[in-house]
PDB file of C-alpha atoms in Angstrom:
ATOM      1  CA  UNK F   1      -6.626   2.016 -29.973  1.00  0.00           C
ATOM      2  CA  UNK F   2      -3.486  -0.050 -27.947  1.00  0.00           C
ATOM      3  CA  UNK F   3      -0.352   1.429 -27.437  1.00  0.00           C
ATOM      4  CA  UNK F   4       2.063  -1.960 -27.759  1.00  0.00           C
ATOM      5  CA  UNK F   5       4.553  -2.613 -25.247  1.00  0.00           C
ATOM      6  CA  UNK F   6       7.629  -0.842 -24.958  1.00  0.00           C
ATOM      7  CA  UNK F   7       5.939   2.214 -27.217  1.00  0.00           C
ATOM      8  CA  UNK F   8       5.481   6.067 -26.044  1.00  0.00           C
ATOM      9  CA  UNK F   9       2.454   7.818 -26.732  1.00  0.00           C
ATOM     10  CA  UNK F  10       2.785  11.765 -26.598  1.00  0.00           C
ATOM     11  CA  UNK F  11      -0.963  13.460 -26.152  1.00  0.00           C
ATOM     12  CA  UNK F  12      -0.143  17.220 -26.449  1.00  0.00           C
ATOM     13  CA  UNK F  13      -3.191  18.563 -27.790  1.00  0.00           C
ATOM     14  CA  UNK F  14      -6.727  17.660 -29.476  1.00  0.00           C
ATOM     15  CA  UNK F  15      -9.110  14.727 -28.123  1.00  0.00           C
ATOM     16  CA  UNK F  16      -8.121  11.014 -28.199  1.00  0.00           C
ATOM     17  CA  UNK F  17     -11.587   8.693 -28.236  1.00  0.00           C
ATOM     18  CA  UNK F  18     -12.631   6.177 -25.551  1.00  0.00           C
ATOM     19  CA  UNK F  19     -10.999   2.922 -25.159  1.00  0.00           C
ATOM     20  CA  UNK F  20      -7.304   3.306 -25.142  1.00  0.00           C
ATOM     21  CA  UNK F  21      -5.358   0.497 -24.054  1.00  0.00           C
ATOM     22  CA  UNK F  22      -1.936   1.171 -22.825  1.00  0.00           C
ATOM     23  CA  UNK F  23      -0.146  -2.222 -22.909  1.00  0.00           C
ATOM     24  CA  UNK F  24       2.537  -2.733 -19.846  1.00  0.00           C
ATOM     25  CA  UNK F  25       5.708  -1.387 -20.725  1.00  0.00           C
ATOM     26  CA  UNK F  26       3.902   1.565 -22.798  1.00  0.00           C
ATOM     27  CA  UNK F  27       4.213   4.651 -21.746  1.00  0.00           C
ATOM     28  CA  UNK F  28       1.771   7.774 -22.480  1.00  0.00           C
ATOM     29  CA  UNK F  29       2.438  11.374 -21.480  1.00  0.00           C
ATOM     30  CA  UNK F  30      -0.570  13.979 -21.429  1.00  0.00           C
ATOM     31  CA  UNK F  31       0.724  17.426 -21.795  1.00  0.00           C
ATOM     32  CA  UNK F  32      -2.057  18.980 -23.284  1.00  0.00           C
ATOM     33  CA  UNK F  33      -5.737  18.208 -24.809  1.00  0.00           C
ATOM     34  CA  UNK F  34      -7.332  15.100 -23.232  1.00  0.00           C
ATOM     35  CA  UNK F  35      -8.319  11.144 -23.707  1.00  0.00           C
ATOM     36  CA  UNK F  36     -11.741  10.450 -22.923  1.00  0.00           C
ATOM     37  CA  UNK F  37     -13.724   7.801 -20.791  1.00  0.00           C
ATOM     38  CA  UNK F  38     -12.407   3.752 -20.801  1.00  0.00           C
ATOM     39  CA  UNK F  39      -8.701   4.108 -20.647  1.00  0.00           C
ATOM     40  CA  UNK F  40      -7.227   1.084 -19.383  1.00  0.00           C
ATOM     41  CA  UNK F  41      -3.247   1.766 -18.293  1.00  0.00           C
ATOM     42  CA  UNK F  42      -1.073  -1.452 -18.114  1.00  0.00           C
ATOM     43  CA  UNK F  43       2.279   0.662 -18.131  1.00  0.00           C
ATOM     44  CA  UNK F  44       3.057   4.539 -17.219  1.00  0.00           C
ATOM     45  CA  UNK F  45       0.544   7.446 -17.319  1.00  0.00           C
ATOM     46  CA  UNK F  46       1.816  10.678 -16.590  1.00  0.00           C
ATOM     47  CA  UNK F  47      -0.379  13.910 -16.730  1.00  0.00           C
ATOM     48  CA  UNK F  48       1.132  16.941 -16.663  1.00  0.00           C
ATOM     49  CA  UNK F  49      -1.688  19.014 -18.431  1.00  0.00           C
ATOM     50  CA  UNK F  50      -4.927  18.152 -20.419  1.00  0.00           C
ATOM     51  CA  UNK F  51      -7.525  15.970 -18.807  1.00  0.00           C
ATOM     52  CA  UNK F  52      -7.930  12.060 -18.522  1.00  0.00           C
ATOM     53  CA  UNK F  53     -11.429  10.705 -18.212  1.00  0.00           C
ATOM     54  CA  UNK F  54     -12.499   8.007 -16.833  1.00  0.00           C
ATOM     55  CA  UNK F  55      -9.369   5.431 -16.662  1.00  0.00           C
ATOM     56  CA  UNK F  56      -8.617   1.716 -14.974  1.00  0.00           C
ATOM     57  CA  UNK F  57      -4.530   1.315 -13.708  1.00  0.00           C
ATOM     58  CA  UNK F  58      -3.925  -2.344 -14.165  1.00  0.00           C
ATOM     59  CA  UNK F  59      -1.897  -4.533 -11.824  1.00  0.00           C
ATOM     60  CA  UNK F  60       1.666  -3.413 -11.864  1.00  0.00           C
ATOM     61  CA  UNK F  61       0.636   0.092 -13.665  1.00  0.00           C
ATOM     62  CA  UNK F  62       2.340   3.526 -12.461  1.00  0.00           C
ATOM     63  CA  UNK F  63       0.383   6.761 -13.001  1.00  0.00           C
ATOM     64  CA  UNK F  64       1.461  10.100 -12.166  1.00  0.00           C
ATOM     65  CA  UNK F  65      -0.464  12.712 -11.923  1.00  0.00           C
ATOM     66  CA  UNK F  66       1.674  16.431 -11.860  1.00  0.00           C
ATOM     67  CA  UNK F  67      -0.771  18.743 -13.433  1.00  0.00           C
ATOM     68  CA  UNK F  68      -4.096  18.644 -15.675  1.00  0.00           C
ATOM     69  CA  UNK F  69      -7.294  17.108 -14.760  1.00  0.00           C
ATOM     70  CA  UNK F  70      -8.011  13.279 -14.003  1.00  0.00           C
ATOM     71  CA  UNK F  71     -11.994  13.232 -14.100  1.00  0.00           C
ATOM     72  CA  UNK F  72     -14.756  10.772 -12.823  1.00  0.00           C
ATOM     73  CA  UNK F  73     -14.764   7.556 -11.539  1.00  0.00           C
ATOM     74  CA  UNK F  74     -11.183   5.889 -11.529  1.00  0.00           C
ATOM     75  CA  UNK F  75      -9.904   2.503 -10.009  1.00  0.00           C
ATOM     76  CA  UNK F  76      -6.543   1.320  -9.676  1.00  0.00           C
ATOM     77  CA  UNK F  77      -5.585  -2.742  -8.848  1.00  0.00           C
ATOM     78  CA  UNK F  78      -1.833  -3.455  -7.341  1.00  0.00           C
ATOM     79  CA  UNK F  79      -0.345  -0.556  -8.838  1.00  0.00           C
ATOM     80  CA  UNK F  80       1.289   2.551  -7.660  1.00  0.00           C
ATOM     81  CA  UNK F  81      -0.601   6.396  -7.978  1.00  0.00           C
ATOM     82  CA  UNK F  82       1.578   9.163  -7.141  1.00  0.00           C
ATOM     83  CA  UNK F  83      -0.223  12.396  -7.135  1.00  0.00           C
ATOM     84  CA  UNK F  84       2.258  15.881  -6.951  1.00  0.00           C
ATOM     85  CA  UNK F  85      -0.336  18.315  -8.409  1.00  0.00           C
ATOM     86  CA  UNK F  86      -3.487  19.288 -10.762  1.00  0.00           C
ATOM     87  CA  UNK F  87      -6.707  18.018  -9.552  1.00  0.00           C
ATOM     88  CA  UNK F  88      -8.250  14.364  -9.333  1.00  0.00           C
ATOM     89  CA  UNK F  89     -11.903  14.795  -9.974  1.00  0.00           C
ATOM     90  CA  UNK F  90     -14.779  12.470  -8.582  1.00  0.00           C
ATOM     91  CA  UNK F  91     -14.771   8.727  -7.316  1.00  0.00           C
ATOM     92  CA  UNK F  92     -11.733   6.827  -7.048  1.00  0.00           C
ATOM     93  CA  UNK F  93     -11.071   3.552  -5.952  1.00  0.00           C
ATOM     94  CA  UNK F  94      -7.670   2.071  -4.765  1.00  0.00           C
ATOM     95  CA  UNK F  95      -7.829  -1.810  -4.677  1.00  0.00           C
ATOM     96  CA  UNK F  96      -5.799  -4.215  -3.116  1.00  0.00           C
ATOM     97  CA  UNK F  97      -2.059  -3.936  -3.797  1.00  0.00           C
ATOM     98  CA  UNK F  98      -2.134  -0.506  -5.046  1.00  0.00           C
ATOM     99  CA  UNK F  99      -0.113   2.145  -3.118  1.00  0.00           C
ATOM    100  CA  UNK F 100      -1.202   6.136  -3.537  1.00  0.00           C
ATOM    101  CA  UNK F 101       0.672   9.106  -2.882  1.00  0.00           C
ATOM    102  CA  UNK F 102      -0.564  12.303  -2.173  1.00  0.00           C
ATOM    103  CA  UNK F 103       2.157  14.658  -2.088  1.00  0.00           C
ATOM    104  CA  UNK F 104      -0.155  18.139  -3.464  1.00  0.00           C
ATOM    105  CA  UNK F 105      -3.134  19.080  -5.836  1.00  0.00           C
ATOM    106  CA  UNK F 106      -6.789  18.257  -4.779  1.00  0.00           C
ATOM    107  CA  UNK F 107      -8.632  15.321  -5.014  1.00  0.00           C
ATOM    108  CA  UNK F 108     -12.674  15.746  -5.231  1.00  0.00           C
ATOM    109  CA  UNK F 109     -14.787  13.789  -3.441  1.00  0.00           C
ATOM    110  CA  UNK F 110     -15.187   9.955  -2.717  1.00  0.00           C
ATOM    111  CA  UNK F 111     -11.971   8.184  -2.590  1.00  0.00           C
ATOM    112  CA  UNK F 112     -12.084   5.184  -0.674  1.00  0.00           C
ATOM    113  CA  UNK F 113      -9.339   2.955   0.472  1.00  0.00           C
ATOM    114  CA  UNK F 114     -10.032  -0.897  -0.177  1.00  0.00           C
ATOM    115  CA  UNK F 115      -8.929  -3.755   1.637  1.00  0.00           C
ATOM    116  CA  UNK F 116      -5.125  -3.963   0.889  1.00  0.00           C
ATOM    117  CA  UNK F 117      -4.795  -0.933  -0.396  1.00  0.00           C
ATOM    118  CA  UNK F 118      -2.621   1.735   1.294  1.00  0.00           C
ATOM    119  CA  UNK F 119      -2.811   5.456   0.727  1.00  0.00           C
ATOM    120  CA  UNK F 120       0.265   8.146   1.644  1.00  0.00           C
ATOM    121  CA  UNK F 121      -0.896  11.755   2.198  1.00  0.00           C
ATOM    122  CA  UNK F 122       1.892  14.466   3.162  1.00  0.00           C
ATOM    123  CA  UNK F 123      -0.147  17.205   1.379  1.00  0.00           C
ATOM    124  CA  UNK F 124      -2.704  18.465  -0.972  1.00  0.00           C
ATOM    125  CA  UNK F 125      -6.554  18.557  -0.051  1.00  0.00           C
ATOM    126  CA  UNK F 126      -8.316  15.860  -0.150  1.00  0.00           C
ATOM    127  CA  UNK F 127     -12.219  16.392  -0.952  1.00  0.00           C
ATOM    128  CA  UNK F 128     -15.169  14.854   1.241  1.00  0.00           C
ATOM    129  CA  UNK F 129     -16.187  11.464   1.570  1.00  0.00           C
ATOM    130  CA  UNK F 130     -12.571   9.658   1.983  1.00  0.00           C
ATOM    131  CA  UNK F 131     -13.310   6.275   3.307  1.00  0.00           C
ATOM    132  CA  UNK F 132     -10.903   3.720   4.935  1.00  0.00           C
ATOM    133  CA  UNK F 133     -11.826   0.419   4.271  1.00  0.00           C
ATOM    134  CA  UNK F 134     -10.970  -2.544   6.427  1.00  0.00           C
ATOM    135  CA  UNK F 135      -7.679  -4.014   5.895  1.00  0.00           C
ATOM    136  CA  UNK F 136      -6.576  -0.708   4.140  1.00  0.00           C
ATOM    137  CA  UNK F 137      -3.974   1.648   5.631  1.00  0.00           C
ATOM    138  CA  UNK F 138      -3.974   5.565   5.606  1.00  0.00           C
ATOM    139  CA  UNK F 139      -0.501   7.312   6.693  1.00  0.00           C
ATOM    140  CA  UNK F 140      -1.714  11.155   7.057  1.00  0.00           C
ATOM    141  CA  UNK F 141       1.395  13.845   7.900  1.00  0.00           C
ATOM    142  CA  UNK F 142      -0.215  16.715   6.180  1.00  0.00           C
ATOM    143  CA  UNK F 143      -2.433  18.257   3.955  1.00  0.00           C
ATOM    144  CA  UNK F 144      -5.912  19.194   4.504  1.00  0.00           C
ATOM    145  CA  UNK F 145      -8.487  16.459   4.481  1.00  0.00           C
ATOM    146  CA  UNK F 146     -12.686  17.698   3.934  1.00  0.00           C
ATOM    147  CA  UNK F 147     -15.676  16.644   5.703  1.00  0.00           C
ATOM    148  CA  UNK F 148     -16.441  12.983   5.707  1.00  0.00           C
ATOM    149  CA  UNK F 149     -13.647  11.293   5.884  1.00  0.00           C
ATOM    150  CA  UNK F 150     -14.357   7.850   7.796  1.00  0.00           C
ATOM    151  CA  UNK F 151     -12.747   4.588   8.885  1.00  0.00           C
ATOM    152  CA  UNK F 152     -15.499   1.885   8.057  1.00  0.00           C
ATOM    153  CA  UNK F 153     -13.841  -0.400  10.650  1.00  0.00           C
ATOM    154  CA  UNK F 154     -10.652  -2.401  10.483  1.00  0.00           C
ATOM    155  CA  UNK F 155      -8.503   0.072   9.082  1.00  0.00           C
ATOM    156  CA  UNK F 156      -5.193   1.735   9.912  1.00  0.00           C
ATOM    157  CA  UNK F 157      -5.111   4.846  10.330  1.00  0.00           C
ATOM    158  CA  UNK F 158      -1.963   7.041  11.113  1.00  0.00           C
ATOM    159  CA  UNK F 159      -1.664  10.554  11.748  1.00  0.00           C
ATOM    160  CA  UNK F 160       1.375  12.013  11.891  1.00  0.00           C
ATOM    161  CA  UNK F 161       2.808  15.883  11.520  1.00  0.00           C
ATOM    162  CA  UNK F 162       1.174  19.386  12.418  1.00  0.00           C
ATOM    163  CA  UNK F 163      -0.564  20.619   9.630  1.00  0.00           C
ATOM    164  CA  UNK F 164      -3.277  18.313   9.373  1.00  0.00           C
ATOM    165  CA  UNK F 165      -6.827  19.600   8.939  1.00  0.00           C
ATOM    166  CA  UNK F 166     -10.168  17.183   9.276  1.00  0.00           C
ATOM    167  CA  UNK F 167     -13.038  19.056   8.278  1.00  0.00           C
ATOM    168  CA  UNK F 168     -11.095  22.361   8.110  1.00  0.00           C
ATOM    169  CA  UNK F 169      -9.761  22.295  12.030  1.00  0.00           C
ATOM    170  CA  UNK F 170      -6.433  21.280  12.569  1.00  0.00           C
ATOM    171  CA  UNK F 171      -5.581  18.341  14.298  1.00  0.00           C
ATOM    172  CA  UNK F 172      -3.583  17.692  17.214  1.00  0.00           C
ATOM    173  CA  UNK F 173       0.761  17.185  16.108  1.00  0.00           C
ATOM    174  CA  UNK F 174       0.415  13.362  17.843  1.00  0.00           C
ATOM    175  CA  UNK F 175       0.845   9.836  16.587  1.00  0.00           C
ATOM    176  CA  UNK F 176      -2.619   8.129  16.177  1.00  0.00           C
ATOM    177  CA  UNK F 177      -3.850   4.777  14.897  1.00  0.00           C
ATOM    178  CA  UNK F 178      -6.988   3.526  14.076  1.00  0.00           C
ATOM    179  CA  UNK F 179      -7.193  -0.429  14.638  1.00  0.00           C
TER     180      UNK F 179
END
């Protein structure tokens, strides 16, 4: 199934099959019930409710995620992830280009930062195993962030704000980078 350019899908209940293809310009909204595995997003996703499986957000793609579930492994080239709420599941990959913001809501374990990527967390909880890649950037000024989390070398790291937790003990309210 492809949503064309410049069309809006609505998903507010029942089950739509794997391999949707959201064309740039498209926009869907999930409200309610859930699009399985293969989802490739070229446009807008926004997911306020329901669950997304397994989805790819091409170059130049925006997904938002408010509310619902966004489940198993997810990657996302030169595009922008905003995250305000509901709960990210497993394994998620930001490539180069592609800018994530982590404003609330949880995000399960294994994210990792890839070269050129750069990830934005005021809040939320992140799960274990976050990993800063080289050449990546990570801008922490709150939220909580769970056991794991490492900077595989290269990467720049920023800490910034007072309610910051690493492995579920604050951290000290001071600037620090990671070269």
């Amino acid at each position: 199934l492809s949503v064309s350019a410049g069309s809006r899908v609505n998903v507010s209940g029942g089950i739509v099959g794997t391999g949707l293809d959201a064309l740039e310009r498209s926009e869907v909204n999930v409200s309610s019930g859930s699009i399985t595995d293969d989802f490739t997003v070229a446009g807008v996703l926004n997911v306020s409710g329901g669950s997304v499986g397994r989805f790819t957000a091409s170059a130049g793609s925006e997904v938002n995620i408010s509310g619902g579930v966004a489940q198993r492994f997810s990657q996302a080239f030169a595009s922008t992830v905003n995250i305000s709420g509901g709960t990210r599941s497993e394994w998620f990959n930001a490539f180069s280009g592609t800018i994530v913001n982590v404003t609330g809501g949880a995000i399960g374990p294994i994210f990792t930062a890839e070269l050129g990527s750069e990830v934005n967390i005021s809040g939320g909880t992140l799960g274990v195993d976050f990993s800063a890649r080289g050449g990546s950037v990570v801008n922490i000024s709150g939220g909580k962030i769970g056991a794991g989390f490492s900077d595989i070398g290269g990467s720049q790291i920023s800490q910034l704000g007072a309610e910051v937790f690493l492995n579920g003990v604050p951290l000290t309210p001071v600037a620090v980078t990671t070269p």
